[in-house]
Amino acid sequence: MLALIRRFLKSGIMIERTLVQSSEGTPQGGMASPLLANIYLHRFDEWYSQHYGIPDKKRDKRAYETWQRRRFKGKDQAAVQMFRYADDWIFVIRGTSAQAQCIKEACKTFLRDEMG
């Protein structure tokens, strides 16, 4: 897999039907960019699931029931759903704007401090 990724990164880019070697970065629109983003952001997905995700009902029934009570009774925690593709994501939040801002800041802090 690493050899394949290396080849993607070293393949160069086409500019007006001419192959130009790239010395750094990932060519925009190439297959390597979303692959590398998904690999890198996997830690973010895990962090999100741990803090805001829906617990697995079959694995941890108590956590799931607690999550449901908070969600439907509005107990200090917004209902959050994340949709992510490569390095783009959207959060859909049912809650107050203050709760949404708090979630945004928590994500920003994790990405900056833990992932650089």
PDB file of C-alpha atoms in Angstrom:
ATOM      1  CA  MET A   1       0.000   0.000   0.000  1.00  0.00           C
ATOM      2  CA  LEU A   2       2.809   2.410   0.856  1.00  0.00           C
ATOM      3  CA  ALA A   3       4.490   1.744  -2.496  1.00  0.00           C
ATOM      4  CA  LEU A   4       1.227   2.537  -4.281  1.00  0.00           C
ATOM      5  CA  ILE A   5       0.782   5.785  -2.334  1.00  0.00           C
ATOM      6  CA  ARG A   6       4.399   6.747  -3.086  1.00  0.00           C
ATOM      7  CA  ARG A   7       3.768   6.184  -6.803  1.00  0.00           C
ATOM      8  CA  PHE A   8       0.626   8.350  -6.679  1.00  0.00           C
ATOM      9  CA  LEU A   9       2.591  11.165  -5.058  1.00  0.00           C
ATOM     10  CA  LYS A  10       5.522  10.927  -7.504  1.00  0.00           C
ATOM     11  CA  SER A  11       3.396  10.583 -10.658  1.00  0.00           C
ATOM     12  CA  GLY A  12       3.382  14.292 -11.563  1.00  0.00           C
ATOM     13  CA  ILE A  13       0.566  16.384 -12.986  1.00  0.00           C
ATOM     14  CA  MET A  14      -0.693  17.195 -16.467  1.00  0.00           C
ATOM     15  CA  ILE A  15      -0.602  20.848 -17.525  1.00  0.00           C
ATOM     16  CA  GLU A  16      -1.950  21.471 -21.032  1.00  0.00           C
ATOM     17  CA  ARG A  17      -1.143  17.906 -22.187  1.00  0.00           C
ATOM     18  CA  THR A  18       2.384  18.049 -20.748  1.00  0.00           C
ATOM     19  CA  LEU A  19       3.509  15.913 -17.809  1.00  0.00           C
ATOM     20  CA  VAL A  20       5.158  18.061 -15.128  1.00  0.00           C
ATOM     21  CA  GLN A  21       6.913  16.478 -12.160  1.00  0.00           C
ATOM     22  CA  SER A  22       5.733  17.738  -8.776  1.00  0.00           C
ATOM     23  CA  SER A  23       8.280  18.223  -6.027  1.00  0.00           C
ATOM     24  CA  GLU A  24       5.895  18.430  -3.071  1.00  0.00           C
ATOM     25  CA  GLY A  25       2.283  18.091  -2.035  1.00  0.00           C
ATOM     26  CA  THR A  26      -0.558  16.027  -3.426  1.00  0.00           C
ATOM     27  CA  PRO A  27      -1.976  16.835  -6.854  1.00  0.00           C
ATOM     28  CA  GLN A  28      -5.477  18.294  -6.573  1.00  0.00           C
ATOM     29  CA  GLY A  29      -8.071  15.924  -7.925  1.00  0.00           C
ATOM     30  CA  GLY A  30      -5.773  12.921  -7.646  1.00  0.00           C
ATOM     31  CA  MET A  31      -6.703   9.670  -5.957  1.00  0.00           C
ATOM     32  CA  ALA A  32      -4.043  10.012  -3.259  1.00  0.00           C
ATOM     33  CA  SER A  33      -5.472  13.155  -1.670  1.00  0.00           C
ATOM     34  CA  PRO A  34      -8.794  11.711  -0.382  1.00  0.00           C
ATOM     35  CA  LEU A  35      -7.043   8.458   0.587  1.00  0.00           C
ATOM     36  CA  LEU A  36      -4.433  10.268   2.686  1.00  0.00           C
ATOM     37  CA  ALA A  37      -7.060  12.578   4.210  1.00  0.00           C
ATOM     38  CA  ASN A  38      -9.143   9.581   5.286  1.00  0.00           C
ATOM     39  CA  ILE A  39      -6.114   7.859   6.810  1.00  0.00           C
ATOM     40  CA  TYR A  40      -5.006  11.010   8.631  1.00  0.00           C
ATOM     41  CA  LEU A  41      -8.479  11.997   9.857  1.00  0.00           C
ATOM     42  CA  HIS A  42      -9.310   8.536  11.207  1.00  0.00           C
ATOM     43  CA  ARG A  43      -8.181   9.745  14.666  1.00  0.00           C
ATOM     44  CA  PHE A  44     -10.634  12.638  14.373  1.00  0.00           C
ATOM     45  CA  ASP A  45     -13.438  10.185  13.520  1.00  0.00           C
ATOM     46  CA  GLU A  46     -12.596   8.120  16.601  1.00  0.00           C
ATOM     47  CA  TRP A  47     -12.499  11.219  18.813  1.00  0.00           C
ATOM     48  CA  TYR A  48     -15.832  12.415  17.417  1.00  0.00           C
ATOM     49  CA  SER A  49     -17.452   9.013  18.000  1.00  0.00           C
ATOM     50  CA  GLN A  50     -16.166   8.906  21.559  1.00  0.00           C
ATOM     51  CA  HIS A  51     -17.460  12.399  22.399  1.00  0.00           C
ATOM     52  CA  TYR A  52     -20.541  12.869  20.222  1.00  0.00           C
ATOM     53  CA  GLY A  53     -21.316   9.616  18.447  1.00  0.00           C
ATOM     54  CA  ILE A  54     -24.305   7.374  18.980  1.00  0.00           C
ATOM     55  CA  PRO A  55     -23.382   4.415  21.224  1.00  0.00           C
ATOM     56  CA  ASP A  56     -23.807   0.937  19.769  1.00  0.00           C
ATOM     57  CA  LYS A  57     -27.140  -0.325  21.118  1.00  0.00           C
ATOM     58  CA  LYS A  58     -26.060  -3.984  20.967  1.00  0.00           C
ATOM     59  CA  ARG A  59     -22.666  -3.494  22.638  1.00  0.00           C
ATOM     60  CA  ASP A  60     -23.578  -1.031  25.384  1.00  0.00           C
ATOM     61  CA  LYS A  61     -27.301  -0.864  26.048  1.00  0.00           C
ATOM     62  CA  ARG A  62     -26.909   1.404  29.101  1.00  0.00           C
ATOM     63  CA  ALA A  63     -24.829   3.990  27.201  1.00  0.00           C
ATOM     64  CA  TYR A  64     -27.341   3.935  24.353  1.00  0.00           C
ATOM     65  CA  GLU A  65     -30.292   4.474  26.711  1.00  0.00           C
ATOM     66  CA  THR A  66     -28.479   7.328  28.461  1.00  0.00           C
ATOM     67  CA  TRP A  67     -27.737   8.906  25.072  1.00  0.00           C
ATOM     68  CA  GLN A  68     -31.427   8.582  24.068  1.00  0.00           C
ATOM     69  CA  ARG A  69     -32.651  10.217  27.283  1.00  0.00           C
ATOM     70  CA  ARG A  70     -30.255  13.147  26.832  1.00  0.00           C
ATOM     71  CA  ARG A  71     -31.172  13.496  23.185  1.00  0.00           C
ATOM     72  CA  PHE A  72     -34.927  13.525  23.669  1.00  0.00           C
ATOM     73  CA  LYS A  73     -35.033  15.478  26.927  1.00  0.00           C
ATOM     74  CA  GLY A  74     -32.471  18.096  25.857  1.00  0.00           C
ATOM     75  CA  LYS A  75     -30.139  17.559  28.808  1.00  0.00           C
ATOM     76  CA  ASP A  76     -27.174  19.912  28.250  1.00  0.00           C
ATOM     77  CA  GLN A  77     -26.046  18.009  25.165  1.00  0.00           C
ATOM     78  CA  ALA A  78     -27.020  18.629  21.578  1.00  0.00           C
ATOM     79  CA  ALA A  79     -27.865  15.804  19.183  1.00  0.00           C
ATOM     80  CA  VAL A  80     -25.016  15.766  16.660  1.00  0.00           C
ATOM     81  CA  GLN A  81     -24.473  13.932  13.392  1.00  0.00           C
ATOM     82  CA  MET A  82     -21.273  14.215  11.357  1.00  0.00           C
ATOM     83  CA  PHE A  83     -21.003  13.567   7.633  1.00  0.00           C
ATOM     84  CA  ARG A  84     -17.444  13.424   6.284  1.00  0.00           C
ATOM     85  CA  TYR A  85     -15.861  12.777   2.909  1.00  0.00           C
ATOM     86  CA  ALA A  86     -12.066  12.986   2.741  1.00  0.00           C
ATOM     87  CA  ASP A  87     -11.137  16.356   4.275  1.00  0.00           C
ATOM     88  CA  ASP A  88     -14.622  17.899   4.152  1.00  0.00           C
ATOM     89  CA  TRP A  89     -17.219  17.463   6.857  1.00  0.00           C
ATOM     90  CA  ILE A  90     -20.559  18.813   7.984  1.00  0.00           C
ATOM     91  CA  PHE A  91     -22.055  18.683  11.457  1.00  0.00           C
ATOM     92  CA  VAL A  92     -25.833  18.650  11.782  1.00  0.00           C
ATOM     93  CA  ILE A  93     -26.691  19.778  15.297  1.00  0.00           C
ATOM     94  CA  ARG A  94     -30.031  19.855  17.058  1.00  0.00           C
ATOM     95  CA  GLY A  95     -29.487  22.157  19.985  1.00  0.00           C
ATOM     96  CA  THR A  96     -28.723  25.751  20.830  1.00  0.00           C
ATOM     97  CA  SER A  97     -26.246  27.954  18.990  1.00  0.00           C
ATOM     98  CA  ALA A  98     -24.146  27.971  22.181  1.00  0.00           C
ATOM     99  CA  GLN A  99     -24.002  24.147  22.074  1.00  0.00           C
ATOM    100  CA  ALA A 100     -23.048  24.247  18.382  1.00  0.00           C
ATOM    101  CA  GLN A 101     -20.289  26.775  19.113  1.00  0.00           C
ATOM    102  CA  CYS A 102     -19.001  24.592  21.961  1.00  0.00           C
ATOM    103  CA  ILE A 103     -18.812  21.564  19.634  1.00  0.00           C
ATOM    104  CA  LYS A 104     -17.031  23.653  16.987  1.00  0.00           C
ATOM    105  CA  GLU A 105     -14.449  24.830  19.522  1.00  0.00           C
ATOM    106  CA  ALA A 106     -13.908  21.289  20.850  1.00  0.00           C
ATOM    107  CA  CYS A 107     -13.265  20.032  17.298  1.00  0.00           C
ATOM    108  CA  LYS A 108     -10.954  22.947  16.557  1.00  0.00           C
ATOM    109  CA  THR A 109      -8.981  22.313  19.754  1.00  0.00           C
ATOM    110  CA  PHE A 110      -8.611  18.591  19.039  1.00  0.00           C
ATOM    111  CA  LEU A 111      -7.508  19.149  15.438  1.00  0.00           C
ATOM    112  CA  ARG A 112      -5.021  21.855  16.427  1.00  0.00           C
ATOM    113  CA  ASP A 113      -3.585  20.342  19.628  1.00  0.00           C
ATOM    114  CA  GLU A 114      -3.767  16.617  18.942  1.00  0.00           C
ATOM    115  CA  MET A 115      -3.362  16.458  15.178  1.00  0.00           C
ATOM    116  CA  GLY A 116      -1.339  19.551  14.411  1.00  0.00           C
TER     117      GLY A 116
END
